[in-house]
């Protein structure tokens, strides 16, 4: 069912307090509507809009959130300079047919201070490797804020991009382990024409780094193709990919790994589905990407 908002192009309603969300949610509940939720940190791009359009297509009401969650940033990371573009985000959300956006202050989310908040510790097998290894505490920060947002919004479905594949695994497992009655819906990565996965952090890329960045997707594709076609073993394909990236000046490879696409467990041989994941720093900008062989 399409809501009035999508039809009329009405403005997205801004909900800046938990109390305002409760009232909005209560009204949706009264009319038996299915609420779809898209959590974001703002600085919206086509990738986010795809999540929102999918929520729009599958749900009666769509609510997004914009909250740059300090709990998921390390002390040396970019919390302070993370792009904050609320006015243009709001316009984009209105065009994508988002009914309401929860836009809380840090005080609203962490009234007793972020340091003292009860943490949600995600499954360590999923959360301690790859991103979790390079960004200690990141997934605890994500799991904590996502659990809080779920409890505030009480959505029937929540939409997460495959671009953050490990995050999607962590959140799906969180919902399952805590018996949250929320369907976690994965949404395909949206790419620029040259293959670069869309990300709010792409705006940090200088001219040189921007030219180099599509190499990550190119390498992922050739590693996947070599392993899937049987031309190389999985380990050989990964090794070749790593070697290609490691010799690139200006690119600092952090990992290029393969995991089972469903369980996220390590794989030694190619199997279906396999997800190939990469992280690299281009000067100070850290990019991640992945590709799934299904
Ligand atoms: O993917 C993101 O933007 C964030 O990690 C999320 C899910 C909004 C939690 O802060």
CSV table of C-alpha atoms and ligand atoms in Angstrom, one decimal:
chain,number,residue,atom,x,y,z
A,1,UNK,CA,0.0,0.0,0.0
A,2,UNK,CA,1.3,3.4,-0.9
A,3,UNK,CA,0.9,6.1,1.7
A,4,UNK,CA,-0.5,9.6,1.1
A,5,UNK,CA,3.1,10.9,1.4
A,6,UNK,CA,4.3,9.0,-1.7
A,7,UNK,CA,1.3,10.1,-3.7
A,8,UNK,CA,1.3,13.8,-2.7
A,9,UNK,CA,5.0,14.3,-2.3
A,10,UNK,CA,4.2,15.6,1.1
A,11,UNK,CA,7.1,16.7,3.4
A,12,UNK,CA,8.7,14.2,5.7
A,13,UNK,CA,7.6,14.8,9.3
A,14,UNK,CA,10.5,15.5,11.6
A,15,UNK,CA,10.3,13.6,15.0
A,16,UNK,CA,13.0,15.0,17.3
A,17,UNK,CA,12.0,13.2,20.5
A,18,UNK,CA,11.2,9.7,21.6
A,19,UNK,CA,7.9,10.9,22.8
A,20,UNK,CA,7.0,12.3,19.3
A,21,UNK,CA,8.0,8.9,17.8
A,22,UNK,CA,5.7,7.1,20.3
A,23,UNK,CA,2.7,9.3,19.2
A,24,UNK,CA,3.5,8.7,15.5
A,25,UNK,CA,3.9,5.0,16.0
A,26,UNK,CA,0.7,4.7,18.0
A,27,UNK,CA,-1.3,6.3,15.2
A,28,UNK,CA,0.3,3.8,12.7
A,29,UNK,CA,-0.5,0.9,15.0
A,30,UNK,CA,-4.1,2.0,15.4
A,31,UNK,CA,-4.7,1.8,11.7
A,32,UNK,CA,-2.9,-1.6,11.5
A,33,UNK,CA,-0.1,-0.3,9.2
A,34,UNK,CA,3.1,-2.1,8.5
A,35,UNK,CA,6.0,0.2,9.4
A,36,UNK,CA,9.3,0.0,7.6
A,37,UNK,CA,12.4,1.5,9.1
A,38,UNK,CA,15.6,2.8,7.5
A,39,UNK,CA,18.3,3.7,10.1
A,40,UNK,CA,21.0,6.1,8.8
A,41,UNK,CA,23.7,8.5,9.9
A,42,UNK,CA,22.5,11.0,7.3
A,43,UNK,CA,24.7,12.4,4.5
A,44,UNK,CA,22.2,10.6,2.3
A,45,UNK,CA,23.1,9.3,-1.2
A,46,UNK,CA,21.5,7.1,-3.8
A,47,UNK,CA,22.3,4.0,-1.7
A,48,UNK,CA,20.1,5.3,1.2
A,49,UNK,CA,17.4,6.3,-1.2
A,50,UNK,CA,17.3,2.8,-2.6
A,51,UNK,CA,16.7,1.5,0.9
A,52,UNK,CA,13.9,4.0,1.4
A,53,UNK,CA,12.3,3.3,-1.9
A,54,UNK,CA,12.3,-0.4,-1.1
A,55,UNK,CA,10.8,0.2,2.3
A,56,UNK,CA,8.2,2.4,0.5
A,57,UNK,CA,7.3,-0.4,-1.8
A,58,UNK,CA,7.0,-3.0,0.9
A,59,UNK,CA,5.5,-1.1,3.8
A,60,UNK,CA,2.5,1.2,4.5
A,61,UNK,CA,4.5,3.7,6.5
A,62,UNK,CA,8.2,4.5,6.2
A,63,UNK,CA,10.3,6.0,9.0
A,64,UNK,CA,14.0,6.7,8.7
A,65,UNK,CA,16.4,7.9,11.4
A,66,UNK,CA,19.4,10.2,11.2
A,67,UNK,CA,21.8,9.9,14.1
A,68,UNK,CA,25.5,10.1,13.9
A,69,UNK,CA,26.1,7.5,16.7
A,70,UNK,CA,29.2,8.5,18.7
A,71,UNK,CA,29.3,5.0,20.2
A,72,UNK,CA,30.4,3.4,16.9
A,73,UNK,CA,33.4,5.7,16.3
A,74,UNK,CA,36.9,5.0,17.6
A,75,UNK,CA,38.8,7.8,19.3
A,76,UNK,CA,40.9,8.4,16.1
A,77,UNK,CA,38.0,8.2,13.7
A,78,UNK,CA,35.9,10.8,12.0
A,79,UNK,CA,33.0,11.4,14.4
A,80,UNK,CA,33.7,15.1,14.5
A,81,UNK,CA,34.0,15.7,10.8
A,82,UNK,CA,31.4,13.1,9.6
A,83,UNK,CA,29.2,15.0,7.1
A,84,UNK,CA,26.0,16.4,8.6
A,85,UNK,CA,23.6,17.6,5.9
A,86,UNK,CA,20.2,17.6,7.5
A,87,UNK,CA,18.4,20.1,5.2
A,88,UNK,CA,19.3,18.3,2.0
A,89,UNK,CA,18.7,14.9,3.6
A,90,UNK,CA,15.2,16.0,4.5
A,91,UNK,CA,14.5,17.1,0.9
A,92,UNK,CA,15.7,13.8,-0.5
A,93,UNK,CA,13.7,11.8,2.0
A,94,UNK,CA,10.5,13.7,1.1
A,95,UNK,CA,11.1,12.9,-2.6
A,96,UNK,CA,11.7,9.2,-1.7
A,97,UNK,CA,8.3,9.2,0.1
A,98,UNK,CA,9.6,8.8,3.6
A,99,UNK,CA,6.8,9.7,6.0
A,100,UNK,CA,8.8,10.6,9.1
A,101,UNK,CA,12.3,10.9,10.3
A,102,UNK,CA,13.6,10.4,13.8
A,103,UNK,CA,16.3,13.0,14.3
A,104,UNK,CA,17.3,12.8,18.0
A,105,UNK,CA,20.0,14.7,19.8
A,106,UNK,CA,22.7,12.8,21.6
A,107,UNK,CA,21.1,13.8,24.9
A,108,UNK,CA,17.8,12.2,23.7
A,109,UNK,CA,19.7,8.9,22.8
A,110,UNK,CA,22.2,8.8,25.7
A,111,UNK,CA,20.6,11.0,28.5
A,112,UNK,CA,23.0,9.6,31.1
A,113,UNK,CA,26.0,10.0,28.9
A,114,UNK,CA,27.2,7.7,26.2
A,115,UNK,CA,30.0,6.1,28.3
A,116,UNK,CA,27.6,4.7,30.9
A,117,UNK,CA,24.9,3.3,28.6
A,118,UNK,CA,24.2,-0.4,28.7
A,119,UNK,CA,25.9,-2.0,25.8
A,120,UNK,CA,24.6,-4.7,23.5
A,121,UNK,CA,27.5,-7.1,22.7
A,122,UNK,CA,27.1,-8.8,19.4
A,123,UNK,CA,28.0,-12.4,18.5
A,124,UNK,CA,31.8,-12.4,18.7
A,125,UNK,CA,32.2,-14.8,15.8
A,126,UNK,CA,30.5,-12.3,13.5
A,127,UNK,CA,31.7,-9.1,15.1
A,128,UNK,CA,35.3,-9.5,16.1
A,129,UNK,CA,36.8,-10.2,12.7
A,130,UNK,CA,37.4,-8.0,9.7
A,131,UNK,CA,35.7,-4.6,10.5
A,132,UNK,CA,35.6,-5.6,14.2
A,133,UNK,CA,39.3,-6.3,14.1
A,134,UNK,CA,40.2,-3.0,12.5
A,135,UNK,CA,37.6,-1.0,14.4
A,136,UNK,CA,37.4,-2.4,17.9
A,137,UNK,CA,34.1,-1.7,19.6
A,138,UNK,CA,32.5,-0.7,16.3
A,139,UNK,CA,29.9,-3.4,16.2
A,140,UNK,CA,29.0,-3.0,19.9
A,141,UNK,CA,28.3,0.6,19.1
A,142,UNK,CA,26.2,-0.4,16.1
A,143,UNK,CA,24.3,-3.2,18.0
A,144,UNK,CA,23.6,-0.9,20.9
A,145,UNK,CA,22.2,2.0,18.9
A,146,UNK,CA,20.3,-0.3,16.5
A,147,UNK,CA,18.7,-2.1,19.5
A,148,UNK,CA,17.7,1.2,21.0
A,149,UNK,CA,16.3,2.5,17.6
A,150,UNK,CA,14.3,-0.7,17.2
A,151,UNK,CA,12.8,-0.3,20.6
A,152,UNK,CA,11.9,3.3,20.0
A,153,UNK,CA,10.5,2.8,16.5
A,154,UNK,CA,9.0,-0.7,16.9
A,155,UNK,CA,9.1,-1.3,13.1
A,156,UNK,CA,7.8,-4.5,11.4
A,157,UNK,CA,10.7,-4.4,9.0
A,158,UNK,CA,14.1,-2.7,8.9
A,159,UNK,CA,16.2,-2.2,5.8
A,160,UNK,CA,20.0,-2.5,5.7
A,161,UNK,CA,22.4,-2.2,2.8
A,162,UNK,CA,24.6,-5.1,1.7
A,163,UNK,CA,27.4,-2.6,1.3
A,164,UNK,CA,27.9,-3.1,5.0
A,165,UNK,CA,27.7,-6.8,4.7
A,166,UNK,CA,29.2,-7.7,8.1
A,167,UNK,CA,26.9,-5.1,9.8
A,168,UNK,CA,23.9,-6.8,8.1
A,169,UNK,CA,25.1,-10.2,9.5
A,170,UNK,CA,25.5,-8.7,13.0
A,171,UNK,CA,22.1,-7.0,13.0
A,172,UNK,CA,20.3,-10.1,11.6
A,173,UNK,CA,21.8,-12.2,14.3
A,174,UNK,CA,21.0,-9.6,16.9
A,175,UNK,CA,17.3,-9.7,15.8
A,176,UNK,CA,17.3,-13.5,15.9
A,177,UNK,CA,19.1,-14.0,19.2
A,178,UNK,CA,17.0,-11.4,21.0
A,179,UNK,CA,13.8,-12.6,19.4
A,180,UNK,CA,13.0,-9.2,18.0
A,181,UNK,CA,9.8,-9.4,15.9
A,182,UNK,CA,11.4,-7.4,13.1
A,183,UNK,CA,12.2,-8.6,9.6
A,184,UNK,CA,15.7,-7.5,8.5
A,185,UNK,CA,15.6,-6.8,4.8
A,186,UNK,CA,18.9,-6.8,2.9
A,187,UNK,CA,19.2,-4.3,0.0
A,188,UNK,CA,21.7,-4.5,-2.8
A,189,UNK,CA,24.7,-2.1,-3.0
A,190,UNK,CA,24.3,0.9,-5.3
A,191,UNK,CA,27.4,1.8,-7.3
A,192,UNK,CA,28.7,4.8,-9.3
A,193,UNK,CA,29.1,4.1,-13.0
A,194,UNK,CA,32.8,3.1,-12.5
A,195,UNK,CA,31.8,0.6,-9.8
A,196,UNK,CA,32.7,2.5,-6.7
A,197,UNK,CA,30.2,1.6,-4.0
A,198,UNK,CA,28.2,4.6,-2.8
A,199,UNK,CA,29.2,5.7,0.7
A,200,UNK,CA,28.8,8.9,2.7
A,201,UNK,CA,32.6,8.9,3.2
A,202,UNK,CA,33.2,9.1,-0.6
A,203,UNK,CA,33.0,12.9,-0.3
A,204,UNK,CA,36.4,12.8,1.6
A,205,UNK,CA,38.2,11.3,-1.4
A,206,UNK,CA,40.6,13.7,-3.2
A,207,UNK,CA,40.9,13.6,-6.9
A,208,UNK,CA,43.7,11.0,-7.0
A,209,UNK,CA,42.0,8.8,-4.4
A,210,UNK,CA,38.7,9.0,-6.3
A,211,UNK,CA,40.4,7.7,-9.4
A,212,UNK,CA,42.0,4.8,-7.5
A,213,UNK,CA,38.8,3.9,-5.5
A,214,UNK,CA,37.0,1.8,-8.2
A,215,UNK,CA,40.0,-0.6,-8.1
A,216,UNK,CA,38.5,-2.2,-5.0
A,217,UNK,CA,35.4,-3.3,-6.9
A,218,UNK,CA,37.4,-4.3,-9.9
A,219,UNK,CA,39.6,-6.5,-7.8
A,220,UNK,CA,36.7,-8.1,-6.0
A,221,UNK,CA,35.1,-8.9,-9.3
A,222,UNK,CA,38.2,-10.5,-10.7
A,223,UNK,CA,38.8,-12.5,-7.5
A,224,UNK,CA,35.2,-13.7,-7.5
A,225,UNK,CA,35.2,-14.6,-11.2
A,226,UNK,CA,38.5,-16.5,-10.9
A,227,UNK,CA,37.3,-18.5,-7.9
A,228,UNK,CA,33.7,-19.1,-9.2
A,229,UNK,CA,34.9,-20.2,-12.7
A,230,UNK,CA,37.4,-22.6,-11.1
A,231,UNK,CA,40.3,-20.9,-12.9
A,232,UNK,CA,42.0,-20.5,-9.6
A,233,UNK,CA,41.4,-22.0,-6.2
A,234,UNK,CA,39.8,-19.7,-3.7
A,235,UNK,CA,43.0,-19.1,-1.8
A,236,UNK,CA,45.0,-18.5,-5.1
A,237,UNK,CA,42.3,-16.0,-6.2
A,238,UNK,CA,42.5,-14.1,-2.9
A,239,UNK,CA,46.3,-14.1,-3.0
A,240,UNK,CA,46.3,-12.7,-6.5
A,241,UNK,CA,43.8,-10.0,-5.5
A,242,UNK,CA,45.8,-9.1,-2.4
A,243,UNK,CA,49.0,-8.9,-4.4
A,244,UNK,CA,47.4,-6.6,-7.0
A,245,UNK,CA,46.1,-4.2,-4.3
A,246,UNK,CA,49.3,-4.3,-2.2
A,247,UNK,CA,51.5,-3.0,-5.0
A,248,UNK,CA,49.2,0.0,-5.7
A,249,UNK,CA,50.8,3.2,-4.6
A,250,UNK,CA,48.5,5.3,-2.4
A,251,UNK,CA,46.4,2.3,-1.3
A,252,UNK,CA,46.9,0.6,2.0
A,253,UNK,CA,45.1,-2.8,2.0
A,254,UNK,CA,43.7,-3.8,5.3
A,255,UNK,CA,42.0,-7.1,4.3
A,256,UNK,CA,40.7,-9.0,1.3
A,257,UNK,CA,38.9,-12.1,2.6
A,258,UNK,CA,36.2,-14.6,1.7
A,259,UNK,CA,33.4,-15.8,4.0
A,260,UNK,CA,30.3,-18.0,3.7
A,261,UNK,CA,27.7,-15.6,2.5
A,262,UNK,CA,25.0,-17.0,4.8
A,263,UNK,CA,26.9,-18.0,8.0
A,264,UNK,CA,29.8,-15.5,7.7
A,265,UNK,CA,32.1,-18.4,8.7
A,266,UNK,CA,35.6,-18.6,7.2
A,267,UNK,CA,35.7,-20.7,4.0
A,268,UNK,CA,38.8,-22.5,2.7
A,269,UNK,CA,37.3,-23.5,-0.7
A,270,UNK,CA,34.8,-21.7,-2.9
A,271,UNK,CA,31.2,-22.5,-2.2
A,272,UNK,CA,27.8,-20.9,-2.8
A,273,UNK,CA,27.2,-18.3,-1.5
A,274,UNK,CA,30.6,-16.8,-0.9
A,275,UNK,CA,31.1,-13.2,0.0
A,276,UNK,CA,34.4,-11.5,-0.8
A,277,UNK,CA,35.1,-8.5,1.4
A,278,UNK,CA,37.7,-5.8,1.2
A,279,UNK,CA,38.9,-2.8,3.2
A,280,UNK,CA,41.6,-0.3,2.3
A,281,UNK,CA,42.8,3.1,3.2
A,282,UNK,CA,43.3,5.6,0.4
A,283,UNK,CA,45.3,8.3,2.2
A,284,UNK,CA,43.2,9.0,5.3
A,285,UNK,CA,39.9,7.7,3.8
A,286,UNK,CA,38.9,4.1,4.7
A,287,UNK,CA,36.7,2.3,2.2
A,288,UNK,CA,35.0,-1.0,2.4
A,289,UNK,CA,33.2,-3.1,-0.3
A,290,UNK,CA,32.1,-6.6,-1.0
A,291,UNK,CA,30.7,-8.8,-3.7
A,292,UNK,CA,28.6,-12.0,-3.3
A,293,UNK,CA,28.8,-15.1,-5.5
A,294,UNK,CA,25.4,-16.7,-5.3
B,1,LIG,O1,25.1,1.9,8.6
B,1,LIG,C1,24.9,2.9,9.3
B,1,LIG,O2,24.7,4.0,8.8
B,1,LIG,C2,25.0,2.8,10.8
B,1,LIG,O3,25.9,1.9,11.2
B,1,LIG,C3,23.6,2.6,11.5
B,1,LIG,C4,23.0,1.2,11.1
B,1,LIG,C5,22.7,3.7,11.1
B,1,LIG,C6,23.8,2.6,13.0
B,1,LIG,O4,24.3,3.8,13.4
